[in-house]
Amino acid sequence: MDPRVREHAETLVDWSARIEAGDDVVVSVAEGAHELGVAVAAALGERGANVVTTYGSAEVDRAYVEAHDGDFSEPAHELALYEHADAVLRLGGGRNTAEGAGVAPEKQRARGEATKGVREARMDTDWVSTVHPTRSLAQQAGMSLSEYRDFVYDAVLRDWAALADEMDRMKDVLDAGSEVRIVNEGTDLTMRIDGRTAVNSCASVAYDSHNLPSGEVFTAPYATEGHVTFDVPMTVRGEAVRDVRLTFADGEVVDVEAAQGEATIREVVETDEGSKRLGELGIGMNRGIDRVTDNILFDEKMGGTVHLALGRAYDANTPEGETGNDSAVHVDLITDMRGESRLDVDGETVQEDGVFVWE
Amino acid sequence: MDPRVREHAETLVDWSARIEAGDDVVVSVAEGAHELGVAVAAALGERGANVVTTYGSAEVDRAYVEAHDGDFSEPAHELALYEHADAVLRLGGGRNTAEGAGVAPEKQRARGEATKGVREARMDTDWVSTVHPTRSLAQQAGMSLSEYRDFVYDAVLRDWAALADEMDRMKDVLDAGSEVRIVNEGTDLTMRIDGRTAVNSCASVAYDSHNLPSGEVFTAPYATEGHVTFDVPMTVRGEAVRDVRLTFADGEVVDVEAAQGEATIREVVETDEGSKRLGELGIGMNRGIDRVTDNILFDEKMGGTVHLALGRAYDANTPEGETGNDSAVHVDLITDMRGESRLDVDGETVQEDGVFVWE
């Protein structure tokens, strides 16, 4: 076994999920994540945790939903499983990222409603999602398997404690700041952040961060003014989007242009009132991620990028009892700061040409 | 997909487990049983059941147990899962039948004790075990994969309702009878069965039968006299045994001979008081199984064979409140009746040369 698989498992179990002896853990193993499943089981055994292993198969899932008449009921046994679990480790990595394509959306919705309690019980645990590098994900990223493995382990096997410290610096700047300005080729955008709290998302439940890899600091901006160009290629709702340019006035999108996928972005913007405003400003700080792989789990964490989401804000960014921007959507778009660029907070430059001032 | 995979899934869900809409079902998918898992999920979806899919990986299991220090605790989440389940469908078929080899037996025992409640909760459901034909099982059977597939589906895809009726005839004969005599080359054995109730094991929870395939009628004999030769090759405790000849007097084994594996059989016989006596007489009636594959799930059901087990009897064969032969072991041995042979009950021939009188 590639020793990095073991390191991945140990990072997941110790840094991310903080598993202790006697914890009741559910491990979901995707079709292609067997090897990581074995390594995670060994790490959990060593720590004296209890394990139930579920099979996270997109093919099994699809066969079930397609055959069902759509009148779903709440699965009492699944609910009981998660209500009694301390942690849920989701090992992604299927054999076909398009396996869910074409399943009737109304059935998916009906199932989602019937299993709402199950999902809430799962989110109530110390859950963490990660991925094993599979051929299917390598294909989506346009890489050979061995190159993709290197990419994933560079992203996952960080000195997370050191990165968490660095991200705390960024969080402190944002928490103390009132206004953020982003400038790069095609972008000059300002937004307010006063009264908002930034989240240090460093891939650990101890920081309320549930993805491995992670590596971003995010907050919930408002009163956005100016224009921004998202030059990182992405897939949004199954459509390729390229060089999206949004213009904001009084906090709302007033103009949309794109080299590709303009109709898709207009659709997103016009969803509801909240989808015209930003819900998230995220600053990618994971230097292990150095290129785009068309997988948002990785792309938005890339060091030297900034992402903005149209739509819903996270509650963690607003004071207890208050909520930020509300919308049915949350669509991330990314701009690369690794050219001529500046990220200022209250007029002080925090990052120049994609490099933080403390780097 | 081989249409027989779907038929297998439907037989399992409908005939064996009697699944109905709203049932909470756990499906355990072994490493090599993915395809059957997909077919079973579709069948369960069609019937409107709820599904949790677990991953029955011998490699994951081994990694966990080996890494653990052996001080296991009861997994509350696993217990909750099975306590809330109506049925558990175990789809066997791994990638290496020897994956469990060499794991410290004291750890296995300790884990077995800690998970006793989980096992009992699982046995309290309508559980059924079956296997998907994998390369690993084909190898154990000494067959190519395609030949082994034919073998498995011949055994599994029976007209179970018709076989259940035929097996009821056999059960009626045994229930009404007092003495069984088995005669073939190397065998002349008599045993008492009065006061005992035969079980019609026809692969359905409706008959308290939990294996697919099944196809045997069994009871709990006593007062065995004479000698018997088990000419079907088997593996007992990891050792090949061939042509075992046991001599009984006053119900107990008084002599053991074997062409191979004699020491292993002596060890079994000398385990305790009960291991010197028979705990089971089983009559194989599944005509879809026509050869030995060194897998007791199939071998003992083979039409035209009779098996006898040294050791523990099943409670189902004795009146409520009474127990049959007690022992720490239950070791099946098989004799082939498809040569010159006779199976008599109270002097009436039920089967001659491996053919039942009603066939």
XYZ file of C-alpha atoms in Angstrom:
718
model
C 0.000 0.000 0.000
C 1.178 3.514 -0.906
C 2.294 4.904 2.496
C 0.370 8.073 1.684
C -2.903 6.134 1.953
C -2.059 5.398 5.596
C -1.052 9.018 6.227
C -4.305 10.153 4.641
C -6.247 7.808 6.960
C -4.370 9.028 10.030
C -4.863 12.687 9.108
C -8.580 12.026 8.676
C -8.978 10.134 11.943
C -6.707 12.270 14.157
C -6.535 15.820 12.798
C -9.908 16.005 11.071
C -12.337 13.875 13.101
C -10.470 13.776 16.463
C -11.501 10.164 17.062
C -11.025 8.735 20.559
C -11.305 5.263 22.095
C -14.902 4.070 22.324
C -16.232 6.490 19.684
C -18.959 4.975 17.503
C -17.874 5.755 13.956
C -19.642 5.190 10.622
C -17.255 4.916 7.663
C -18.842 5.264 4.221
C -16.653 3.627 1.565
C -17.265 4.630 -2.063
C -16.913 2.045 -4.838
C -13.325 3.069 -5.565
C -12.214 3.924 -2.030
C -11.580 0.373 -0.773
C -7.880 0.919 -0.122
C -8.489 4.049 1.955
C -11.280 2.151 3.725
C -8.797 -0.515 4.815
C -6.351 2.129 6.067
C -9.074 4.050 7.935
C -10.304 0.808 9.552
C -6.755 0.128 10.768
C -6.419 3.668 12.162
C -9.792 3.371 13.918
C -8.889 -0.052 15.320
C -5.638 1.346 16.682
C -7.496 4.145 18.452
C -10.031 1.694 19.914
C -13.054 3.180 18.111
C -16.102 1.119 17.036
C -16.849 0.921 13.326
C -19.822 0.349 11.046
C -18.769 0.403 7.394
C -21.396 1.456 4.849
C -21.086 1.088 1.088
C -21.330 4.453 -0.650
C -22.101 3.153 -4.106
C -23.596 5.553 -6.640
C -24.661 2.543 -8.744
C -26.517 0.882 -5.854
C -28.112 4.191 -4.985
C -29.211 4.891 -8.526
C -30.679 1.398 -8.980
C -32.671 1.824 -5.767
C -34.074 5.277 -6.551
C -34.887 4.447 -10.187
C -36.825 1.314 -9.214
C -38.756 3.066 -6.419
C -42.203 4.514 -7.171
C -41.214 7.739 -5.391
C -43.371 7.386 -2.290
C -40.449 7.188 0.152
C -40.751 6.714 3.911
C -38.240 7.541 6.647
C -35.772 4.659 7.200
C -35.971 4.072 10.968
C -32.856 1.887 11.029
C -30.729 4.457 9.206
C -31.956 7.196 11.525
C -31.080 5.054 14.567
C -27.607 4.365 13.173
C -26.707 8.052 12.839
C -28.461 9.110 16.030
C -26.125 6.732 17.879
C -22.972 7.669 15.926
C -20.287 10.028 17.243
C -18.603 10.559 13.870
C -19.211 9.848 10.182
C -16.232 9.583 7.825
C -17.235 9.744 4.174
C -14.602 8.298 1.848
C -15.579 9.498 -1.625
C -14.108 8.243 -4.853
C -16.510 6.447 -7.156
C -16.028 4.811 -10.502
C -18.127 7.246 -12.544
C -18.781 10.835 -11.471
C -21.749 10.929 -13.871
C -23.522 7.883 -12.375
C -26.294 10.092 -10.967
C -27.090 11.632 -14.361
C -30.666 11.425 -15.565
C -32.348 10.188 -12.377
C -35.792 11.783 -12.122
C -35.275 14.973 -10.055
C -38.716 14.710 -8.435
C -37.803 11.285 -7.037
C -34.492 12.655 -5.750
C -36.388 15.493 -4.087
C -38.980 13.159 -2.561
C -36.226 10.952 -1.187
C -34.395 13.998 0.143
C -37.516 15.032 2.043
C -38.134 11.548 3.475
C -34.523 11.293 4.689
C -34.232 14.845 6.082
C -34.063 13.532 9.655
C -31.308 11.076 8.699
C -29.290 13.878 7.124
C -29.727 16.101 10.166
C -28.663 13.292 12.502
C -25.558 12.759 10.358
C -24.720 16.478 10.349
C -25.074 16.426 14.139
C -22.071 14.095 14.387
C -18.398 14.976 13.922
C -18.627 14.277 10.185
C -15.792 14.665 7.682
C -15.786 14.137 3.895
C -12.681 13.246 1.942
C -11.858 11.526 -1.361
C -9.622 8.668 -2.408
C -7.859 9.324 -5.735
C -9.727 7.111 -8.233
C -9.451 6.763 -11.998
C -12.828 8.417 -12.359
C -11.738 11.546 -10.452
C -8.383 11.577 -12.309
C -10.332 11.530 -15.572
C -12.502 14.436 -14.450
C -9.332 16.345 -13.548
C -7.732 15.501 -16.911
C -4.807 13.711 -15.279
C -3.236 10.270 -15.245
C -3.977 8.273 -12.089
C -0.438 8.572 -10.763
C -0.311 12.325 -11.351
C -3.735 12.706 -9.716
C -2.600 10.709 -6.701
C 0.291 13.132 -6.233
C -2.130 16.028 -6.570
C -4.568 14.670 -3.945
C -1.874 13.792 -1.403
C -0.181 17.182 -1.827
C -3.534 18.735 -0.964
C -4.383 16.399 1.920
C -1.031 15.755 3.614
C -0.306 19.267 4.911
C 1.081 20.463 8.198
C -2.470 21.308 9.212
C -1.569 22.767 12.598
C 0.817 25.245 10.939
C -1.757 26.066 8.245
C -4.428 26.567 10.922
C -2.119 29.124 12.620
C -1.562 30.926 9.342
C -5.275 30.919 8.592
C -5.937 32.369 12.069
C -3.863 35.404 10.993
C -6.139 35.830 7.990
C -9.223 35.357 10.158
C -7.980 38.010 12.628
C -7.518 40.498 9.783
C -11.026 39.853 8.454
C -12.636 39.900 11.905
C -11.065 43.290 12.669
C -11.745 44.680 9.182
C -14.676 46.597 7.680
C -14.056 46.624 3.959
C -12.351 44.242 1.514
C -11.084 45.316 -1.897
C -10.036 42.827 -4.564
C -8.084 44.017 -7.585
C -6.712 41.933 -10.464
C -6.941 41.921 -14.241
C -10.625 42.456 -14.894
C -11.519 42.957 -11.210
C -11.976 45.926 -8.893
C -14.475 44.982 -6.259
C -15.211 46.275 -2.739
C -17.484 44.752 -0.112
C -18.324 45.321 3.564
C -17.510 42.694 6.189
C -17.977 44.567 9.470
C -20.110 42.719 11.985
C -19.237 39.400 10.342
C -17.038 36.623 11.756
C -14.617 34.727 9.528
C -14.328 30.923 9.740
C -10.922 29.226 9.760
C -11.699 26.158 7.672
C -8.727 23.939 8.324
C -10.116 20.442 7.799
C -10.940 19.657 11.416
C -14.168 19.308 13.361
C -12.341 21.178 16.140
C -12.612 24.239 13.849
C -16.133 23.343 12.593
C -14.544 22.429 9.243
C -15.743 19.190 7.665
C -13.793 18.640 4.447
C -10.380 17.081 3.988
C -8.627 18.763 2.242
C -9.752 22.215 3.261
C -7.682 25.368 3.622
C -9.729 28.538 3.247
C -10.905 31.402 5.417
C -14.387 32.589 4.576
C -16.814 35.242 5.653
C -20.162 36.671 4.519
C -19.764 39.998 2.682
C -22.443 42.581 1.809
C -22.812 45.964 0.067
C -20.674 44.802 -2.852
C -19.644 47.423 -5.441
C -17.619 47.201 -8.672
C -16.806 44.392 -11.067
C -15.087 41.005 -10.872
C -13.852 38.505 -13.453
C -13.793 34.803 -12.546
C -11.025 33.428 -14.746
C -10.857 29.921 -13.217
C -12.765 27.499 -15.505
C -15.600 25.689 -13.724
C -18.588 23.446 -14.223
C -21.818 24.962 -12.904
C -25.004 22.872 -13.089
C -23.282 20.541 -15.519
C -22.319 23.427 -17.856
C -18.793 24.715 -18.527
C -18.482 28.386 -17.561
C -15.510 30.552 -18.578
C -14.471 34.125 -17.746
C -17.636 35.201 -15.981
C -17.703 38.971 -15.373
C -20.196 40.319 -12.827
C -20.870 44.005 -12.130
C -22.330 44.986 -8.741
C -24.129 48.166 -7.643
C -25.747 48.632 -4.200
C -24.765 45.074 -3.331
C -26.578 43.491 -6.281
C -25.516 42.075 -9.629
C -26.467 44.553 -12.372
C -24.599 43.005 -15.295
C -23.535 39.502 -16.328
C -21.105 38.615 -19.112
C -19.276 35.363 -19.816
C -17.106 33.883 -22.558
C -19.004 30.604 -22.028
C -22.018 29.614 -19.939
C -23.522 33.097 -19.676
C -27.092 31.746 -19.745
C -26.334 29.385 -16.852
C -24.958 32.214 -14.711
C -27.913 34.481 -15.566
C -30.219 31.652 -14.472
C -28.362 31.425 -11.152
C -28.469 35.205 -10.615
C -32.191 35.364 -11.367
C -33.196 32.521 -9.028
C -34.478 34.785 -6.245
C -33.707 38.062 -4.427
C -30.730 36.618 -2.543
C -29.093 35.090 -5.597
C -28.255 38.607 -6.857
C -26.080 39.182 -3.784
C -22.920 37.539 -2.472
C -23.184 34.981 0.334
C -19.510 34.159 0.702
C -16.045 35.580 0.288
C -13.502 32.762 0.586
C -9.742 33.052 0.519
C -7.948 29.900 -0.665
C -4.845 29.169 1.422
C -3.945 25.551 0.655
C -0.592 25.751 -1.163
C -0.734 21.998 -1.812
C -3.408 22.704 -4.412
C -1.672 24.347 -7.343
C -4.048 23.747 -10.244
C -7.684 23.488 -11.226
C -9.224 19.995 -11.352
C -12.896 20.878 -11.878
C -13.731 19.670 -8.387
C -14.948 22.411 -6.059
C -13.680 20.503 -2.983
C -10.147 21.247 -4.245
C -10.461 24.270 -6.552
C -11.847 26.754 -4.020
C -9.082 25.931 -1.501
C -6.265 26.642 -3.961
C -3.653 28.975 -2.446
C -3.607 32.328 -4.261
C -7.249 32.259 -5.328
C -10.321 34.014 -4.024
C -13.846 32.701 -4.462
C -17.162 34.443 -4.165
C -20.499 32.702 -3.900
C -23.757 34.047 -5.218
C -26.606 33.235 -2.840
C -26.907 31.804 0.640
C -24.492 32.821 3.428
C -23.359 30.457 6.214
C -24.771 31.059 9.699
C -21.276 30.686 11.166
C -20.384 34.093 9.711
C -23.148 36.051 11.427
C -23.758 36.713 15.144
C -25.929 34.163 17.000
C -29.556 34.708 16.066
C -28.795 36.768 12.959
C -28.697 35.344 9.446
C -26.827 36.595 6.398
C -27.952 36.633 2.802
C -30.731 34.110 2.140
C -31.259 32.250 -1.137
C -32.086 28.823 -2.543
C -28.683 28.747 -4.263
C -25.016 28.931 -3.294
C -22.808 28.969 -6.389
C -19.045 29.470 -6.015
C -16.949 31.230 -8.677
C -13.173 31.611 -8.486
C -10.695 34.309 -9.492
C -6.975 33.647 -9.675
C -4.837 36.196 -7.784
C -1.518 34.760 -8.889
C -0.956 37.451 -11.530
C -0.881 41.193 -10.903
C -3.345 41.545 -8.046
C -4.095 42.951 -4.616
C -6.291 41.951 -1.712
C -6.762 44.876 0.691
C -8.595 45.053 4.014
C -9.367 48.606 5.148
C -6.726 49.903 2.755
C -3.965 47.610 4.043
C -2.653 45.073 1.550
C -2.952 41.506 2.869
C -1.987 39.711 -0.325
C -0.124 40.941 -3.395
C 0.153 39.001 -6.665
C -1.245 35.949 -4.877
C 1.321 36.051 -2.042
C 0.278 36.917 1.518
C 2.318 39.687 3.118
C 3.561 37.306 5.825
C 4.680 34.612 3.360
C -26.031 -7.587 -16.494
C -26.511 -11.389 -16.584
C -30.318 -11.740 -16.218
C -29.668 -14.431 -13.598
C -28.276 -11.763 -11.253
C -31.668 -10.049 -11.293
C -33.484 -13.372 -10.799
C -31.168 -14.134 -7.884
C -31.992 -10.735 -6.336
C -35.724 -11.250 -6.796
C -35.606 -14.767 -5.335
C -33.720 -13.384 -2.322
C -36.073 -10.450 -1.752
C -39.383 -12.203 -2.469
C -39.090 -15.929 -1.755
C -36.371 -15.852 0.893
C -36.819 -12.628 2.870
C -40.491 -11.846 2.053
C -39.780 -8.104 1.882
C -42.753 -5.739 1.890
C -43.209 -1.984 1.349
C -41.829 0.058 4.227
C -39.561 -2.707 5.568
C -36.239 -1.397 6.922
C -33.628 -3.604 5.277
C -29.850 -3.798 5.793
C -27.974 -5.159 2.762
C -24.388 -6.260 3.405
C -22.381 -6.233 0.163
C -19.136 -8.230 0.098
C -16.121 -6.941 -1.843
C -16.997 -9.013 -4.915
C -20.802 -8.825 -4.678
C -21.289 -5.340 -6.139
C -23.343 -6.517 -9.104
C -25.758 -8.493 -6.945
C -25.886 -5.465 -4.607
C -27.116 -3.287 -7.475
C -29.763 -5.869 -8.441
C -30.941 -6.291 -4.832
C -31.168 -2.493 -4.408
C -33.371 -2.333 -7.524
C -35.600 -5.149 -6.234
C -35.914 -3.448 -2.827
C -36.663 -0.093 -4.446
C -39.387 -1.700 -6.531
C -40.992 -3.159 -3.426
C -40.814 0.189 -1.601
C -38.472 -1.016 1.148
C -35.916 1.232 2.899
C -32.258 0.310 2.526
C -28.991 0.780 4.400
C -26.087 -0.780 2.510
C -23.116 -1.963 4.560
C -19.743 -2.992 3.166
C -18.914 -6.602 4.076
C -15.199 -6.420 3.412
C -12.973 -9.102 4.907
C -9.971 -6.832 4.285
C -11.497 -3.878 6.134
C -12.520 -6.200 8.943
C -9.108 -7.776 9.246
C -7.317 -4.395 9.240
C -9.601 -3.201 12.039
C -9.250 -6.259 14.271
C -5.487 -6.567 13.771
C -4.885 -2.922 14.689
C -7.144 -3.071 17.768
C -5.599 -3.801 21.183
C -8.337 -6.355 21.861
C -10.272 -4.428 24.512
C -13.469 -4.117 22.447
C -16.625 -2.319 23.557
C -20.193 -2.731 22.296
C -20.879 -0.530 19.231
C -24.052 1.359 20.208
C -24.684 2.594 16.674
C -24.423 -0.887 15.149
C -26.759 -2.275 17.807
C -29.281 0.515 17.084
C -29.098 -0.203 13.349
C -30.012 -3.886 13.726
C -32.534 -3.316 16.509
C -34.452 -1.097 14.077
C -34.039 -3.399 11.044
C -36.763 -5.756 9.783
C -34.457 -7.804 7.555
C -30.746 -8.272 6.889
C -29.624 -9.583 3.493
C -26.011 -10.732 3.493
C -24.516 -10.868 -0.017
C -21.325 -12.906 0.378
C -18.630 -13.275 -2.233
C -15.256 -11.831 -1.300
C -12.015 -11.619 -3.194
C -10.020 -14.011 -0.995
C -11.624 -16.744 1.106
C -8.418 -16.916 3.185
C -8.396 -13.193 4.126
C -9.215 -14.038 7.745
C -6.241 -16.406 8.090
C -3.840 -15.754 10.937
C -5.815 -13.125 12.861
C -5.202 -13.649 16.584
C -8.042 -15.946 17.747
C -8.213 -14.331 21.199
C -8.957 -10.956 19.576
C -11.634 -12.545 17.394
C -13.138 -14.106 20.523
C -13.025 -10.819 22.454
C -14.699 -9.010 19.591
C -17.292 -11.772 19.329
C -18.147 -11.278 23.003
C -18.364 -7.487 22.743
C -20.671 -7.727 19.721
C -22.915 -10.524 21.052
C -25.865 -8.147 21.390
C -25.382 -6.923 17.809
C -25.373 -10.502 16.540
C -28.505 -11.364 18.510
C -30.288 -8.271 17.189
C -29.318 -9.294 13.654
C -30.537 -12.872 14.182
C -33.824 -11.431 15.479
C -34.541 -9.982 12.033
C -35.653 -11.844 8.905
C -32.032 -12.438 7.887
C -30.881 -14.349 4.815
C -27.341 -15.168 3.625
C -26.480 -15.800 0.004
C -23.376 -15.575 -2.207
C -22.547 -13.900 -5.476
C -20.337 -16.087 -7.726
C -16.880 -14.470 -7.469
C -13.500 -15.521 -8.847
C -12.373 -16.316 -5.324
C -15.242 -18.766 -4.738
C -14.768 -20.254 -8.233
C -11.115 -20.847 -7.356
C -12.077 -22.579 -4.100
C -14.470 -24.769 -6.066
C -11.819 -25.562 -8.681
C -13.898 -24.093 -11.508
C -13.669 -21.345 -14.075
C -15.751 -18.278 -13.270
C -18.294 -18.960 -16.007
C -18.726 -22.590 -14.977
C -19.040 -21.537 -11.344
C -21.698 -18.961 -12.246
C -23.759 -21.719 -13.892
C -23.277 -23.860 -10.798
C -24.428 -21.131 -8.381
C -27.477 -20.124 -10.431
C -28.524 -23.769 -10.906
C -28.484 -24.048 -7.120
C -30.201 -20.723 -6.390
C -32.780 -20.382 -9.183
C -35.058 -23.303 -8.279
C -38.806 -23.606 -8.240
C -38.644 -23.152 -4.483
C -42.367 -23.539 -3.870
C -42.344 -26.940 -5.617
C -39.188 -27.988 -3.737
C -40.768 -26.870 -0.447
C -43.730 -29.172 -1.185
C -41.423 -32.072 -1.950
C -39.415 -31.422 1.188
C -42.645 -31.373 3.200
C -43.174 -35.017 2.095
C -39.744 -35.859 3.487
C -40.481 -33.938 6.681
C -43.788 -35.793 7.142
C -42.009 -39.152 6.821
C -39.382 -38.150 9.393
C -41.931 -36.620 11.786
C -44.001 -39.813 11.730
C -40.979 -42.110 11.912
C -39.008 -43.637 14.801
C -35.889 -45.092 13.262
C -33.730 -44.177 10.250
C -31.370 -46.628 8.561
C -28.741 -45.530 6.065
C -27.010 -48.127 3.915
C -24.414 -47.556 1.201
C -20.913 -48.793 0.389
C -19.132 -48.557 3.714
C -22.247 -47.563 5.667
C -24.870 -49.364 7.721
C -26.135 -46.982 10.344
C -29.349 -46.789 12.389
C -30.537 -43.940 14.613
C -33.672 -42.988 16.550
C -35.695 -39.904 15.622
C -38.927 -40.391 17.557
C -39.998 -37.300 19.492
C -38.025 -35.093 17.145
C -39.402 -32.607 14.578
C -37.806 -32.257 11.150
C -37.183 -28.807 9.648
C -38.029 -28.084 6.012
C -35.124 -25.805 5.089
C -36.253 -24.285 1.820
C -34.422 -20.958 1.738
C -37.196 -18.808 3.165
C -37.693 -17.025 6.470
C -41.304 -18.223 6.210
C -39.881 -21.724 6.901
C -37.273 -20.466 9.422
C -34.608 -21.171 6.775
C -31.971 -18.465 6.322
C -29.638 -19.563 3.535
C -30.075 -19.156 -0.210
C -29.540 -21.718 -1.667
C -30.883 -24.226 0.800
C -32.705 -27.483 0.120
C -32.422 -29.980 2.944
C -34.646 -31.544 5.569
C -32.917 -32.046 8.894
C -33.663 -33.512 12.274
C -31.779 -34.367 15.472
C -31.072 -38.118 15.777
C -29.949 -40.092 18.842
C -29.079 -43.664 19.882
C -26.944 -44.141 16.772
C -25.605 -47.666 16.056
C -23.383 -49.048 13.295
C -20.834 -47.528 10.956
C -20.808 -44.802 8.316
C -18.332 -43.725 5.624
C -18.258 -40.075 4.540
C -16.936 -40.261 1.005
C -17.510 -36.609 0.046
C -14.181 -34.721 0.326
C -14.337 -31.777 2.736
C -12.268 -29.181 4.522
C -12.670 -29.313 8.305
C -10.853 -26.686 10.390
C -8.708 -25.838 7.398
C -7.653 -29.494 6.889
C -8.626 -31.746 3.997
C -10.510 -34.819 5.224
C -11.200 -37.846 3.034
C -13.187 -41.058 3.544
C -13.884 -40.666 7.232
C -15.336 -43.863 8.760
C -17.045 -43.608 12.134
C -18.320 -46.550 14.202
C -21.082 -45.912 16.756
C -22.200 -47.979 19.763
C -24.825 -46.863 22.301
C -25.087 -43.541 20.405
C -21.404 -42.685 20.722
C -18.436 -42.801 18.378
C -16.229 -45.751 19.368
C -13.891 -45.808 16.369
C -12.494 -43.213 13.917
C -10.653 -43.996 10.704
C -9.887 -41.726 7.732
C -7.855 -41.854 4.547
C -6.847 -38.231 5.269
C -7.382 -35.867 8.198
C -7.945 -38.586 10.811
C -6.252 -36.498 13.546
C -8.570 -33.561 12.831
C -11.679 -35.739 13.121
C -10.379 -37.346 16.347
C -9.852 -33.848 17.736
C -13.457 -32.965 16.876
C -14.812 -36.190 18.414
C -12.840 -35.659 21.617
C -13.898 -32.023 22.161
C -16.490 -32.836 24.850
C -19.193 -35.388 25.758
C -21.612 -34.154 23.087
C -19.097 -34.215 20.253
C -19.092 -38.041 20.387
C -22.787 -38.043 19.456
C -24.703 -36.869 16.404
C -26.529 -33.539 16.511
C -27.977 -33.567 13.017
C -29.187 -35.837 10.262
C -29.676 -33.815 7.087
C -31.063 -35.012 3.787
C -29.883 -32.998 0.774
C -32.694 -32.381 -1.713
C -31.449 -29.584 -3.971
C -31.060 -31.218 -7.405
C -29.500 -28.015 -8.740
C -26.370 -28.884 -6.775
C -24.753 -31.799 -8.554
C -21.141 -31.661 -7.410
C -18.891 -30.867 -4.476
C -17.372 -27.347 -4.325
C -15.782 -27.449 -0.864
C -18.347 -24.946 0.413
C -20.673 -26.349 3.052
C -23.434 -23.855 2.083
C -23.759 -25.840 -1.164
C -22.291 -29.286 -0.462
C -24.676 -30.344 2.306
C -27.739 -29.414 0.220
C -26.709 -31.589 -2.748
C -29.578 -33.821 -3.896
C -28.763 -37.498 -3.265
C -26.484 -36.914 -0.293
C -26.987 -37.303 3.430
C -25.003 -35.389 6.037
C -24.505 -36.054 9.690
C -23.107 -33.572 12.161
C -21.079 -34.440 15.218
C -22.009 -32.203 18.138
C -24.692 -29.616 18.842
C -28.306 -30.176 17.759
C -30.645 -27.369 16.672
C -33.431 -26.368 19.071
C -35.914 -26.385 16.197
C -35.756 -30.209 16.172
C -36.789 -30.706 19.796
C -40.077 -29.887 21.552
C -40.345 -26.396 23.102
C -38.337 -26.331 26.337
C -36.298 -29.460 25.520
C -32.829 -29.392 24.010
C -31.077 -32.004 21.950
C -27.425 -33.006 21.998
C -25.214 -30.277 23.486
C -21.638 -29.580 22.434
C -19.242 -26.748 21.617
C -18.888 -28.111 18.085
C -21.132 -28.832 15.098
C -19.147 -30.469 12.291
C -20.944 -31.722 9.193
C -19.736 -34.742 7.197
C -21.354 -35.944 3.979
C -21.994 -39.336 2.407
C -23.011 -39.726 -1.217
C -26.098 -41.918 -1.763
C -25.960 -41.790 -5.556
C -24.439 -45.278 -5.831
C -25.927 -48.495 -4.441
C -27.690 -47.200 -1.338
C -30.884 -47.130 0.750
C -32.441 -44.700 3.145
C -35.148 -46.414 5.221
C -37.540 -44.990 7.811
C -39.126 -47.633 10.040
C -38.246 -50.272 7.484
C -39.837 -48.423 4.555
C -37.443 -47.299 1.814
C -37.660 -43.535 1.206
C -34.704 -43.247 -1.121
C -32.896 -45.871 -3.203
C -29.583 -45.302 -4.995
C -29.950 -41.576 -4.319
C -33.445 -41.318 -5.827
C -36.497 -40.640 -3.644
C -39.351 -43.126 -4.090
C -41.641 -40.303 -5.285
C -39.196 -39.004 -7.923
